[in-house]
Every structure is written in structure tokens, then in C-alpha cells.
Short mmCIF file of C-alpha atoms in Angstrom, two decimals:
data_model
loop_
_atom_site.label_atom_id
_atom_site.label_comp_id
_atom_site.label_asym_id
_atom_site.label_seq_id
_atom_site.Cartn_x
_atom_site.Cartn_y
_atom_site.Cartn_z
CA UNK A 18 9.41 -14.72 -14.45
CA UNK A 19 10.27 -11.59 -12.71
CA UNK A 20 8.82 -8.10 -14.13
CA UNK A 21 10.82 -5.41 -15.70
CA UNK A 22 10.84 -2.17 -13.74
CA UNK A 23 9.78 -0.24 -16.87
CA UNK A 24 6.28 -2.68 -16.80
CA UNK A 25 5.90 -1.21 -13.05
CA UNK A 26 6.86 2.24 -13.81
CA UNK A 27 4.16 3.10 -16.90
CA UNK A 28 1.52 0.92 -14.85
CA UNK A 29 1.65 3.05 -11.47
CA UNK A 30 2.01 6.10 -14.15
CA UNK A 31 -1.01 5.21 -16.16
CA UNK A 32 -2.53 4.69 -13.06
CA UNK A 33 -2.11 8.07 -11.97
CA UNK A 34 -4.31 9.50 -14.21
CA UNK A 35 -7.52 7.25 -13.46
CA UNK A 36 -10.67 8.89 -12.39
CA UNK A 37 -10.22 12.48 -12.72
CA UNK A 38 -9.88 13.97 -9.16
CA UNK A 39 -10.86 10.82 -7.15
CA UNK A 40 -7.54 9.95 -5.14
CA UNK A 41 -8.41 6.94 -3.68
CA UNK A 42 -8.57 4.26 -6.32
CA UNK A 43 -5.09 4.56 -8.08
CA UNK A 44 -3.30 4.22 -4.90
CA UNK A 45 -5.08 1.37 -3.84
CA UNK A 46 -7.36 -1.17 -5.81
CA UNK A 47 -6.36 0.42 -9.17
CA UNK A 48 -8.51 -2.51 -11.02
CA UNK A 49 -11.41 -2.23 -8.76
CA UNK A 50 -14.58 -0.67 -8.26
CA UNK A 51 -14.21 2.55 -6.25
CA UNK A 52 -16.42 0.91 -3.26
CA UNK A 53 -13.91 -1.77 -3.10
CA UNK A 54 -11.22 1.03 -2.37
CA UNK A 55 -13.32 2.56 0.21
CA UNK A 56 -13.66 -0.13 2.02
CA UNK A 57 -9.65 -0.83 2.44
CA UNK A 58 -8.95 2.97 3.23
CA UNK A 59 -11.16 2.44 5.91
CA UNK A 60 -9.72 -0.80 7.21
CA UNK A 61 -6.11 1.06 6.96
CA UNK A 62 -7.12 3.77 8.42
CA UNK A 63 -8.53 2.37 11.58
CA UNK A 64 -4.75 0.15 11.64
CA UNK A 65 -3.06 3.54 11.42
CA UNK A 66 -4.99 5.65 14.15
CA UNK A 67 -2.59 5.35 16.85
CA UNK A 68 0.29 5.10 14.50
CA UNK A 69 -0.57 8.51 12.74
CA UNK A 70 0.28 10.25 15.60
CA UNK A 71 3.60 8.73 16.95
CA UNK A 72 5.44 9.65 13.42
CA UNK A 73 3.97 12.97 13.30
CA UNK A 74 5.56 13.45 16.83
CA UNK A 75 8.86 12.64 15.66
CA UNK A 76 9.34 15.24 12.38
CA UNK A 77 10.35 15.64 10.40
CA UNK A 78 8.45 12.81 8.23
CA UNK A 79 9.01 11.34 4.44
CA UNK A 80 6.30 9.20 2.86
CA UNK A 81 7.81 6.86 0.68
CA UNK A 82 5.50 6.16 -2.42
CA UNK A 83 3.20 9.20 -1.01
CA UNK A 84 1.50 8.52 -4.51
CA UNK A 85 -2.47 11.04 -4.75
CA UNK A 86 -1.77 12.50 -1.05
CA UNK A 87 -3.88 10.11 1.12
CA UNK A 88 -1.85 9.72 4.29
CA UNK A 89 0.08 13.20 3.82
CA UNK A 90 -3.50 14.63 4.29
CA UNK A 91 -3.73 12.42 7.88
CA UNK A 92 0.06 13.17 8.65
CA UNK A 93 -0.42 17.30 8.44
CA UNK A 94 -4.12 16.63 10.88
CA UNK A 95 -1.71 15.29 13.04
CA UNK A 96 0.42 18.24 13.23
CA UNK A 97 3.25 17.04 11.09
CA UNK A 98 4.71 18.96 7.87
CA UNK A 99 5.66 15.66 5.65
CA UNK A 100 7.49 15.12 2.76
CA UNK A 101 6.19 12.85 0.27
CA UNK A 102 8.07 11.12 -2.35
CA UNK A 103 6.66 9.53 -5.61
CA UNK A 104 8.20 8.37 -8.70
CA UNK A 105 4.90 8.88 -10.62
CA UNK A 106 4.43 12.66 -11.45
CA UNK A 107 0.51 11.78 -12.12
CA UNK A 108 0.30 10.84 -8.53
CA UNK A 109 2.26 13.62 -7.66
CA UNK A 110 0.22 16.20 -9.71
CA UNK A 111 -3.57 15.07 -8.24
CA UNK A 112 -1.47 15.40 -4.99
CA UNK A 113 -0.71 18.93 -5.36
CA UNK A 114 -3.90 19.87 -6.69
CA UNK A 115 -5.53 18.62 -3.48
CA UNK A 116 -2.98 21.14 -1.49
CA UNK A 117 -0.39 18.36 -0.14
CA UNK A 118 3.02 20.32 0.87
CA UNK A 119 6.14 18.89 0.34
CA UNK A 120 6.26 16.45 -2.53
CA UNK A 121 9.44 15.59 -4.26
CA UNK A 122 9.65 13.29 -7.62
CA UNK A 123 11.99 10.42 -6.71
CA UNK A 124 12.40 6.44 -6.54
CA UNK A 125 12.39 4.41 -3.02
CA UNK A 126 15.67 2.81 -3.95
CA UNK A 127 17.56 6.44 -4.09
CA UNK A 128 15.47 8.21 -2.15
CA UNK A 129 16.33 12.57 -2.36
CA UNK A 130 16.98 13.37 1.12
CA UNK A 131 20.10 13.96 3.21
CA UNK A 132 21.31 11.12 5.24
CA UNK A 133 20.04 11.38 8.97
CA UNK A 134 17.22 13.68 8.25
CA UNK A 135 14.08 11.74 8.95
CA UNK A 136 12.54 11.34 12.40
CA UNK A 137 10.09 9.20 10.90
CA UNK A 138 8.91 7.23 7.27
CA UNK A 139 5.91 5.67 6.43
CA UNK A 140 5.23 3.73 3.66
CA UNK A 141 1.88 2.05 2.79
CA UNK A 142 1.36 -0.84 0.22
CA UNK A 143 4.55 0.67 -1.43
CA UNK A 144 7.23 -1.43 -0.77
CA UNK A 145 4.69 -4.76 -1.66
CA UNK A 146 4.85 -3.25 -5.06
CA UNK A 147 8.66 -3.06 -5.62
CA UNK A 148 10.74 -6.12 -6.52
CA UNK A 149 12.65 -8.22 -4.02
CA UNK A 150 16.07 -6.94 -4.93
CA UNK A 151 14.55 -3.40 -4.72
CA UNK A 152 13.00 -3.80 -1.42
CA UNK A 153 15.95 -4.45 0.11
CA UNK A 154 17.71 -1.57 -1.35
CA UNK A 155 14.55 0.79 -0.25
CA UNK A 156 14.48 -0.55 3.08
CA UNK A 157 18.89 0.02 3.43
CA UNK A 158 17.85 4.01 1.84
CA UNK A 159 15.14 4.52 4.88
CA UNK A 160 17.79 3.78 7.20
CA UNK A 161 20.50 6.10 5.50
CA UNK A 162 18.15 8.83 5.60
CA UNK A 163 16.70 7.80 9.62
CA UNK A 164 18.71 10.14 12.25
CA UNK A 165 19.42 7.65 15.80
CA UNK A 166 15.66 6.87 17.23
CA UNK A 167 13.77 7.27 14.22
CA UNK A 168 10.73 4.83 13.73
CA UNK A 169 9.86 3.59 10.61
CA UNK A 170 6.35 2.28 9.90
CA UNK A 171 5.16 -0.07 7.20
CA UNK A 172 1.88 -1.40 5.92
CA UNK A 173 2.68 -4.27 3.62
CA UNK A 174 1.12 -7.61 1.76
CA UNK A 175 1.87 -10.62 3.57
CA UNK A 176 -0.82 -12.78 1.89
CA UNK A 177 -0.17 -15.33 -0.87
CA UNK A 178 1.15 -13.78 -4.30
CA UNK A 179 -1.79 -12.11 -6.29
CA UNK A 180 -1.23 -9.79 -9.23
CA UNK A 181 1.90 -9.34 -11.38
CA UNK A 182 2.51 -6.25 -9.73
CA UNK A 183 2.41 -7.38 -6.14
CA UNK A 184 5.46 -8.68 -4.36
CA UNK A 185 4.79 -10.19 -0.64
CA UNK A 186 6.94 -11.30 1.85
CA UNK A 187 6.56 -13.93 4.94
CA UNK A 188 5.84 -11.15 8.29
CA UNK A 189 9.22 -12.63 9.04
CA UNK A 190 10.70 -11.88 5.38
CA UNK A 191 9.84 -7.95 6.31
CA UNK A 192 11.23 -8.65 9.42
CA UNK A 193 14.54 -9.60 8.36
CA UNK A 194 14.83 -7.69 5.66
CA UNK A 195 14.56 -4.45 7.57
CA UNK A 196 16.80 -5.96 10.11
CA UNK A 197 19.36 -6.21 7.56
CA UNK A 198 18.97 -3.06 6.48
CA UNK A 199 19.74 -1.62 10.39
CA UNK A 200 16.44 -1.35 11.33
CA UNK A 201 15.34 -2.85 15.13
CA UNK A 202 11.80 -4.45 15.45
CA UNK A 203 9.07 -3.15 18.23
CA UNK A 204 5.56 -4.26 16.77
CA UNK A 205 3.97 -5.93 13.93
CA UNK A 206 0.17 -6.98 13.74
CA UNK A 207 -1.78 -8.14 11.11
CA UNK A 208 -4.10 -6.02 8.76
CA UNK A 209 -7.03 -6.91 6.59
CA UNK A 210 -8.45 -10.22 7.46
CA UNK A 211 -12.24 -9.66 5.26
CA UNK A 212 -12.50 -13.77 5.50
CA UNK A 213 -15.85 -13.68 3.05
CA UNK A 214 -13.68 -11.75 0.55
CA UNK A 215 -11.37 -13.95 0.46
CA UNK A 216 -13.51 -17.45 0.55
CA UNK A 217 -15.43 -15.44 -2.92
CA UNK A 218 -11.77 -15.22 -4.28
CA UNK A 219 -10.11 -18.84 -3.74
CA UNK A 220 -12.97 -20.10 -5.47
CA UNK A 221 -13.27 -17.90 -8.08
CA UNK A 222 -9.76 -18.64 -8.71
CA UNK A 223 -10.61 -22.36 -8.55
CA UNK A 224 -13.79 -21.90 -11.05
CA UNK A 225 -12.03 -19.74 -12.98
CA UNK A 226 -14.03 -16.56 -12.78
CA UNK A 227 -13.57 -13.39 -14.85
CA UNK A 228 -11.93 -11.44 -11.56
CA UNK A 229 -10.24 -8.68 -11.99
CA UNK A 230 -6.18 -9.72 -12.90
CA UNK A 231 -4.26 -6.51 -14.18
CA UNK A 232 -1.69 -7.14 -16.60
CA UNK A 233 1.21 -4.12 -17.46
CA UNK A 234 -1.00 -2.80 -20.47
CA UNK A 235 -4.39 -3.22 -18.01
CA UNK A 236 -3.78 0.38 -17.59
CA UNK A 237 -4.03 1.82 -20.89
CA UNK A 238 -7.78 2.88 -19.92
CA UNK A 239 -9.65 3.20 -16.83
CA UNK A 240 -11.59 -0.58 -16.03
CA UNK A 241 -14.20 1.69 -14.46
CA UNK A 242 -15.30 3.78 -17.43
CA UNK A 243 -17.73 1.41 -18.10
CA UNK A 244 -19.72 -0.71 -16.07
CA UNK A 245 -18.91 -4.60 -15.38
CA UNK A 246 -21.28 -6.96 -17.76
CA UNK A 247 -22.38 -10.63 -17.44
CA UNK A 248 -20.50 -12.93 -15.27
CA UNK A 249 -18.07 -10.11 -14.00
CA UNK A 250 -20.90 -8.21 -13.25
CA UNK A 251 -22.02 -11.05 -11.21
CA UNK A 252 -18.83 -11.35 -9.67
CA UNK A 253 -18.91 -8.07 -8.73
CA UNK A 254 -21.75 -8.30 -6.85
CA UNK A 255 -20.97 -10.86 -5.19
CA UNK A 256 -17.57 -9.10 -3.51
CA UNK A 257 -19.16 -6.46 -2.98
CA UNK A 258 -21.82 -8.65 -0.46
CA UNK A 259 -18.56 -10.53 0.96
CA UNK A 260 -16.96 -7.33 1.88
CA UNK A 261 -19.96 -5.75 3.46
CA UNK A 262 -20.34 -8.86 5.60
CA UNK A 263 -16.83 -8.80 6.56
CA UNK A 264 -15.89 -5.06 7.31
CA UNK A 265 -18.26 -5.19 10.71
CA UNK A 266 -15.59 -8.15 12.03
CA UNK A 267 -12.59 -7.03 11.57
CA UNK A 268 -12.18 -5.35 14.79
CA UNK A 269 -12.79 -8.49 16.74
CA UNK A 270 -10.89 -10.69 14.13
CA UNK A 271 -7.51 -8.70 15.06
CA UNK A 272 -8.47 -9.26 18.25
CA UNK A 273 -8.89 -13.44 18.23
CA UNK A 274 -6.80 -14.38 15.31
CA UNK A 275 -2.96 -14.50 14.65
CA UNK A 276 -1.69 -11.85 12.53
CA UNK A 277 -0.26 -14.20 9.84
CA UNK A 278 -4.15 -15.08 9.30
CA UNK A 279 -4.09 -11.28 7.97
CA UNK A 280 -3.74 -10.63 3.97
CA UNK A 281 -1.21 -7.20 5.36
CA UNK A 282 1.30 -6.60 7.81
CA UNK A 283 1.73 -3.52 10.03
CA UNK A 284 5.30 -2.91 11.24
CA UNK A 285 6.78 -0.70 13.51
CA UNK A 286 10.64 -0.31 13.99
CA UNK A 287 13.33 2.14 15.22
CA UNK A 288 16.44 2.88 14.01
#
């Protein structure tokens, strides 16, 4: 069953407006304990360090789904002035109040900017969240606004399908996709690997476990308001052991293992 765009658009909104100033949880593990966040902002981060740099060399930059400000905070350290774009004007309103620049309300498929503008786009766990038929149609919009030599970077699921609200494709599938869209390949590695994470989760899923599984009304209220009781509790725990055990290796698991062993894809093209 596929899932209305209005479903997407009021969760991402509601999500907006979770946890006060903290800008790290609605844009990534919305359903989550904050720790959980942490720890894949700092997995993505270390992914991005050299890429960071290369788009902010090529301004000027657009952020697709630039949702509370995260990466346009690392894009301006890195000397660039970048516009972010976000369809949610909660996102859009914690980034502004945390001093992000250039922010413009707007969806990926019809993105507001001149065609041939962009040196460079980034977009990061956005385009994992937008329907097939939409992805395609974002990807053909980064190329109509990419001038000749642009690069566009994205950081996307590649792992099985996982929440209602998550929408992966094959390394290849991105691959193609932004190939038909005009796009040329250079790189792609993968992202994420956290192996005790994901052992805790295949057999949760297998027992049955009371995870974590956000539905279109699971954002009505914050998950985190209150702390998690009884058997979630004890799940809880119990990821949050996994991911500390797995953090410290994934350095060395890029390293030995295939990228398709990754749960995320980084890709790098030009136009």
C-alpha cells in the first residue's frame, strides 16, 4: 500500500516541533531516544568530512530537505553561504532561530531556484523519505537547477524497508535513478554498518518486541515526553548497549566490508 503525501507532509510537520530547541532528533530518529540520534549524527558526520568541503568549494549550494539547520551549520564552517530548502516551516523556524541564512519554504519535486544555479546540492536522508515516483522527479529538479560540473551529493537508506515513512532503494536503484535524471556517477560507499544494532533489531522483529514503529498519527506528541516503561524500556536498553559496542568499529568496518553490507549509501555525482 503506498502512503499518501498528505500522511508524510503532517508527520515531518509534527515532527518539527519535537523537543523544544533540540535540532537533532526530528531530522533524524524522530521516534527515538535523543542518544540514539547522537550517535548517527556522528556516524554521518565522520562520512561527510571530506565531502563538506568539496560542495562548499563549488557555491553556490542548496540543501534539499535542509529540515532544523544541521548540515547548513557544517556547510557555512566550510566557507559556503547555502541555501536550504524545506517543505516543513517547523523545521524551517528552529532553523532560523539557530541563525541558518538562506532558507526558502519549498518541496524537492519543484524545487524554487532558477535553472543552472547550483554549483552543488546535498541532500541527507531526504530523498529516502519521499516516494518512488517523487524521487525521481526530485532527482530530474537537482539537475534542472545544477549549472555544467556541478556535484551532487546524497546520503540515502539502502537497507531493507523499515518504517512507513522510509523508502530505500538498491545502491544501484540510486544509481540509475540519478542517471536518468542526467546525473554522471564518481563515488558511492556505504554508511552506517552498527552490526550489534542491527542483530538487537532482526530479532526483535522476529520476537516481536515493542520497538519503536511510527505510524502517520505517531506524531501527534513527542514519544520522548515520557520515559520508556517495561519491556520497551528493556528494549531500550538494550540498543542503547548494541550501539555503544558498535560505534568504535565502524571505521574499520568501511574499511573491510562491501558497501551494500551498509544500512546507507553515500553518493557522489556531477552533472
Amino acid at each position: 500500500m503506498s502512503t499518501p503525501r498528505k500522511d508524510l507532509a503532517d508527520y515531518w510537520e509534527r515532527a518539527g516541533r519535537y523537543g523544544g530547541d533540540d535540532r537533532m532528533r526530528p531530522v533524524i530518529y524522530v521516534e527515538a531516544p535523543r542518544w540514539m540520534s547522537e550517535a548517527a549524527d556522528r556516524i554521518q558526520r565522520d562520512s561527510l568530512a571530506r565531502v563538506i568541503p568539496l560542495l562548499a568549494a563549488r557555491e553556490p549550494v542548496v540543501e534539499l530537505g535542509c529540515g532544523t539547520g544541521r548540515w547548513q551549520d557544517a556547510l557555512r564552517r566550510a566557507g559556503a553561504r547555502p541555501v536550504g530548502i524545506d517543505r516543513s516551516s517547523a523545521m524551517l523556524a528552529k532553523a532560523r532561530a539557530a541563525g541558518a541564512g538562506r532558507l526558502v519554504r519549498g518541496a524537492t519535486t519543484q524545487l524554487p531556484i532558477r535553472s543552472a544555479w547550483a554549483g552543488a546540492i546535498l541532500s541527507v536522508t531526504v530523498l529516502q523519505h519521499t516516494p518512488p515516483p517523487d524521487q525521481q522527479a526530485a532527482l530530474e529538479e537537482t539537475r534542472r537547477i545544477a549549472r555544467d560540473g556541478a556535484m551532487l551529493c546524497l546520503l540515502e537508506r539502502i537497507g531493507r524497508h523499515g518504517a512507513w515513512h522510509v523508502f530505500p532503494r538498491s545502491p544501484d536503484g540510486w544509481i540509475r535513478a540519478a542517471e536518468r535524471a542526467g546525473w554522471t556517477p564518481l563515488e558511492w560507499s556505504g554508511v552506517e554498518f552498527l552490526p550489534a544494532v542491527r542483530a538487537l533489531r532482526s530479532a526483535a522483529s522476529v520476537l516481536h518486541a515493542p520497538t519503536a514503529q511510527p505510524r502517520p498519527e505517531a506524531a501527534a506528541k513527542d514519544p520522548n515526553e515520557a520515559p520508556p516503561s517495561g519491556a520497551r524500556a528493556v528494549y531500550w536498553r538494550a540498543m542503547r548497549a548494541a550501539t555503544a559496542a558498535s560505534l568504535p568499529l565502524e571505521p574499520w568496518l568501511r574499511r573491510v566490508l562491501p558497501g551494500s553490507a551498509a544500512t546507507h549509501g553515500l553518493f557522489l555525482f556531477t552533472a
